[in-house]
C-alpha positions as YAML, in Angstrom:
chain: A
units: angstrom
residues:
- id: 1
  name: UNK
  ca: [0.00, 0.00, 0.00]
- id: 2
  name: UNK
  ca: [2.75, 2.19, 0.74]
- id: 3
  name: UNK
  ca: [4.09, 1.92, -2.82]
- id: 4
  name: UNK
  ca: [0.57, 2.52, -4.41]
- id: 5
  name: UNK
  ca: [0.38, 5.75, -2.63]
- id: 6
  name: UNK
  ca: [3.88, 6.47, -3.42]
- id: 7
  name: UNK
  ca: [3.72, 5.59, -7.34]
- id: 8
  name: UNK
  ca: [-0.02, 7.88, -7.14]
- id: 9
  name: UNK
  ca: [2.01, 11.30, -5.80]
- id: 10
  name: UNK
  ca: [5.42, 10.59, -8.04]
- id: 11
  name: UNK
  ca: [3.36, 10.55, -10.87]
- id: 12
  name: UNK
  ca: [3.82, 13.62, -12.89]
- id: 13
  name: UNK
  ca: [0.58, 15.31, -14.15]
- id: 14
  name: UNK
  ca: [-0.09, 16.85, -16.99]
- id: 15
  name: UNK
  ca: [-2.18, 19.88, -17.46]
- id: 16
  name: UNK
  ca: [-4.47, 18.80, -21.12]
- id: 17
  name: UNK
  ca: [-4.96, 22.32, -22.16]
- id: 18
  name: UNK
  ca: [-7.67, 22.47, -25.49]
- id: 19
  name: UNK
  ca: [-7.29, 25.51, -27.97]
- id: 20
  name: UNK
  ca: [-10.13, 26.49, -30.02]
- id: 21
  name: UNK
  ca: [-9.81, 27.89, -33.59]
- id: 22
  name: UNK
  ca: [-11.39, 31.13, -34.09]
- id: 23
  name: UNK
  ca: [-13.04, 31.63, -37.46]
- id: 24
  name: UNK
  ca: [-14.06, 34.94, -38.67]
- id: 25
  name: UNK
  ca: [-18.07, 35.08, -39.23]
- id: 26
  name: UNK
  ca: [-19.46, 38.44, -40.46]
- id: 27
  name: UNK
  ca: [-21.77, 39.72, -37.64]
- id: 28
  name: UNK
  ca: [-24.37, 39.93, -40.57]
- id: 29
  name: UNK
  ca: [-24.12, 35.89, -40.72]
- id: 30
  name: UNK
  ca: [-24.28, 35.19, -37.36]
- id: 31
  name: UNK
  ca: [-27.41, 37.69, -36.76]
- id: 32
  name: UNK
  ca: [-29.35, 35.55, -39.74]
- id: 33
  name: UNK
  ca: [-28.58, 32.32, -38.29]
- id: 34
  name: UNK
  ca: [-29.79, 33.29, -34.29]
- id: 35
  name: UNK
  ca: [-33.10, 35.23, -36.32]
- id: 36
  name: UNK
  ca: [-33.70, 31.85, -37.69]
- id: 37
  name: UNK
  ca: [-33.27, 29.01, -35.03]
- id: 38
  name: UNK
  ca: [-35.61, 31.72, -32.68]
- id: 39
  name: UNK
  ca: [-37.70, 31.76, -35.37]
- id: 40
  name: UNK
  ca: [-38.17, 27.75, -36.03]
- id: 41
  name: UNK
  ca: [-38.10, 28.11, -31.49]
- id: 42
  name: UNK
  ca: [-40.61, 29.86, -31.35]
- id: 43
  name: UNK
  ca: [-43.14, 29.73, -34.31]
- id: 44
  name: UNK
  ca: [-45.43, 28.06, -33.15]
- id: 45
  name: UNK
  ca: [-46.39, 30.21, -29.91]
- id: 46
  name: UNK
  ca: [-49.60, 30.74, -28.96]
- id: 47
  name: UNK
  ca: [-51.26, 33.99, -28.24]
- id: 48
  name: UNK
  ca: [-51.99, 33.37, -24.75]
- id: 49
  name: UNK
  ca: [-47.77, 32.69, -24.16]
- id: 50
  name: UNK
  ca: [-47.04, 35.60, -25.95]
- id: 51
  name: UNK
  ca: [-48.65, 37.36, -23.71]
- id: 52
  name: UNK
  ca: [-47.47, 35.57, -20.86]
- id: 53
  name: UNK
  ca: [-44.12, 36.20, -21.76]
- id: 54
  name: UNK
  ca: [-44.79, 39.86, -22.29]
- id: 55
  name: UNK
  ca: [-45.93, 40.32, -18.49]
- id: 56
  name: UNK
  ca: [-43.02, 38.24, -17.41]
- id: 57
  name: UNK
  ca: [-40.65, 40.75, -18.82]
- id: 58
  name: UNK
  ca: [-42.50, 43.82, -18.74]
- id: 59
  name: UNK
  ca: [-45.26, 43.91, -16.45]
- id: 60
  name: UNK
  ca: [-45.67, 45.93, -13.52]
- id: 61
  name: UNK
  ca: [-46.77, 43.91, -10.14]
- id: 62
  name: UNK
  ca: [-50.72, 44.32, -10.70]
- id: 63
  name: UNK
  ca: [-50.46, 42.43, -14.34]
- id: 64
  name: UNK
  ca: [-47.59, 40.30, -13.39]
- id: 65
  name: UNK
  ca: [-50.61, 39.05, -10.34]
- id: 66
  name: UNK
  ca: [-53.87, 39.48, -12.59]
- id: 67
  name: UNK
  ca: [-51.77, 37.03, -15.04]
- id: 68
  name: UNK
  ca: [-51.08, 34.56, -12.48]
- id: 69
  name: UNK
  ca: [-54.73, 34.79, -10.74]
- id: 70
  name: UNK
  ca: [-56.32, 34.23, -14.28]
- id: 71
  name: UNK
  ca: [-54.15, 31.11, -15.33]
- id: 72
  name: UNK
  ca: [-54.91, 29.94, -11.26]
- id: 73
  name: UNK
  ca: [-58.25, 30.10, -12.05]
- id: 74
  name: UNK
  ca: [-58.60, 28.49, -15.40]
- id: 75
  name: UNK
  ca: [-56.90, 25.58, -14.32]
- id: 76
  name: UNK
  ca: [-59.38, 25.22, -11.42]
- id: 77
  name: UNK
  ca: [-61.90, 25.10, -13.62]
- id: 78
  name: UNK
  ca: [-60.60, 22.83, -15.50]
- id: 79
  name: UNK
  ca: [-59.75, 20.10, -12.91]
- id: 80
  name: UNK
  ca: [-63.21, 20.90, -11.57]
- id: 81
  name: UNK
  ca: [-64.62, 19.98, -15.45]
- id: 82
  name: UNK
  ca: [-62.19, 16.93, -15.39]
- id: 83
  name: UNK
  ca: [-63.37, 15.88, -11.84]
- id: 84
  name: UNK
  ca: [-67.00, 15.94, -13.06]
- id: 85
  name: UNK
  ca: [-66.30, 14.03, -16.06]
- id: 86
  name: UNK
  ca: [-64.60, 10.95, -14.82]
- id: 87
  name: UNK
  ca: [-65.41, 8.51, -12.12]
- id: 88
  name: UNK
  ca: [-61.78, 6.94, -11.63]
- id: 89
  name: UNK
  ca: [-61.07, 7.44, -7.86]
- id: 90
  name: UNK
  ca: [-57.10, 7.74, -7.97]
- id: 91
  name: UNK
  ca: [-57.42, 9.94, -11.18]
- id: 92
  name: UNK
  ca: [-60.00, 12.19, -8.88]
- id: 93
  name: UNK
  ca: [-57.27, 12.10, -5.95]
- id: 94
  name: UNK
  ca: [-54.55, 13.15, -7.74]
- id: 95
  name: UNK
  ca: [-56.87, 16.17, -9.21]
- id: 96
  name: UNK
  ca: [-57.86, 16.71, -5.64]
- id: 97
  name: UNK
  ca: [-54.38, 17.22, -4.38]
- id: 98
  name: UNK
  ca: [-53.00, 19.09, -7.27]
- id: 99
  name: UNK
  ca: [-56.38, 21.70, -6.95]
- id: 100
  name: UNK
  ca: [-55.56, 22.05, -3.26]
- id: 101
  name: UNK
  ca: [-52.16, 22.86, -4.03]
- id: 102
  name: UNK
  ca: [-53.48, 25.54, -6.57]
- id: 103
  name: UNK
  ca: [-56.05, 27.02, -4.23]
- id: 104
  name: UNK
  ca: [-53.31, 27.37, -1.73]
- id: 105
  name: UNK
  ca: [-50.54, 29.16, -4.06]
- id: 106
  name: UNK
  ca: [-50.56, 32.74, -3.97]
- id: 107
  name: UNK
  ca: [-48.74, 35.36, -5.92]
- id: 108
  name: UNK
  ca: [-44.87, 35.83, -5.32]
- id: 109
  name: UNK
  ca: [-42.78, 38.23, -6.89]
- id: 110
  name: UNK
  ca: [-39.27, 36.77, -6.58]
- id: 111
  name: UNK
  ca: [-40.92, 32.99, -7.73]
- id: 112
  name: UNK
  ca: [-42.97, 34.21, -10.45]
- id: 113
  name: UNK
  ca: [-41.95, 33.31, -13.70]
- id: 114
  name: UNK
  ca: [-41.37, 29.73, -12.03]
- id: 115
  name: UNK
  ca: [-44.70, 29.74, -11.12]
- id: 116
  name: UNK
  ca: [-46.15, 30.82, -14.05]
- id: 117
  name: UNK
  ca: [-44.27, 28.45, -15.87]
- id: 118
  name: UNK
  ca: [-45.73, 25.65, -13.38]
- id: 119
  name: UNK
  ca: [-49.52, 26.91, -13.95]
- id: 120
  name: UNK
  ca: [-49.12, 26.96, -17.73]
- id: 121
  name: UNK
  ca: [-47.41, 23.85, -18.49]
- id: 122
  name: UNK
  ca: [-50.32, 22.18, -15.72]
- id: 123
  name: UNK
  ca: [-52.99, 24.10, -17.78]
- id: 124
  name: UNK
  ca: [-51.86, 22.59, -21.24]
- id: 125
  name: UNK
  ca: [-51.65, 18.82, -19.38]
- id: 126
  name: UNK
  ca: [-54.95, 18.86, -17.53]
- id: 127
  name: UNK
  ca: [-56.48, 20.31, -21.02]
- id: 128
  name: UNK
  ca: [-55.62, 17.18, -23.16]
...
C-alpha cells in the first residue's frame, strides 16, 4: 500500500490544455442564423404565451398578479370539469391534491416566472 500511494504522488501530471480555432463570421451571418433558429423556437407560440411572456418581462406587479390569478383560475376550472367528467377514484385524488395545491398558491414576486411556468405547463396537461 505504501508503494501505491507512493507511485499515485510521483506521478507527474499533466495539465491537457484544449485551444479552439477562431473563425471569422461576419456579424451579418451570425445575426441571420440566431433570427432563424428563434424563429423555427418559437413559431409556433400561442397567443396566450405571448402574452405571458410579455408580463413576465414587462409587467408591472398588478399584471404580473392578474396574469397569475387568471391562469390559477382556469386551471381550477378545469380540474373541476375533469373531476365531473370521470369517475376513476385515484385519477380524482390526484386532481384533488393538485387543486388544493393551486387554491393554496398565492402570488410571489421573486418565484414568479417559475410559477407561471408551473400553472401553464399544468394548464396545457390537464387540457388534453
Amino acid at each position: 500500500s505504501i508503494n501505491f500511494i507512493k507511485n499515485n504522488m510521483l506521478k507527474e501530471e499533466v495539465e491537457v490544455k484544449s485551444e479552439f480555432e477562431s473563425v471569422d463570421v461576419p456579424p451579418s451571418v451570425l445575426t441571420k442564423m440566431a433570427v432563424s433558429r428563434f424563429n423555427l423556437r418559437y413559431e409556433d407560440i400561442s397567443e396566450s404565451e405571448k402574452e405571458i411572456i410579455k408580463t413576465v418581462l414587462n409587467g408591472n406587479g398588478e399584471e404580473k398578479k392578474n396574469i397569475h390569478n387568471d391562469l390559477k383560475n382556469e386551471c381550477i376550472d378545469i380540474i373541476d370539469k375533469r373531476l365531473d367528467e370521470n369517475s376513476d377514484l385515484d385519477l380524482k385524488d390526484k386532481l384533488l391534491k393538485v387543486k388544493d395545491k393551486l387554491l393554496r398558491m398565492s402570488y410571489n414576486d421573486e418565484s414568479f416566472p417559475t410559477d407561471i411556468s408551473n400553472i401553464y405547463n399544468l394548464k396545457t396537461s390537464v387540457s388534453e
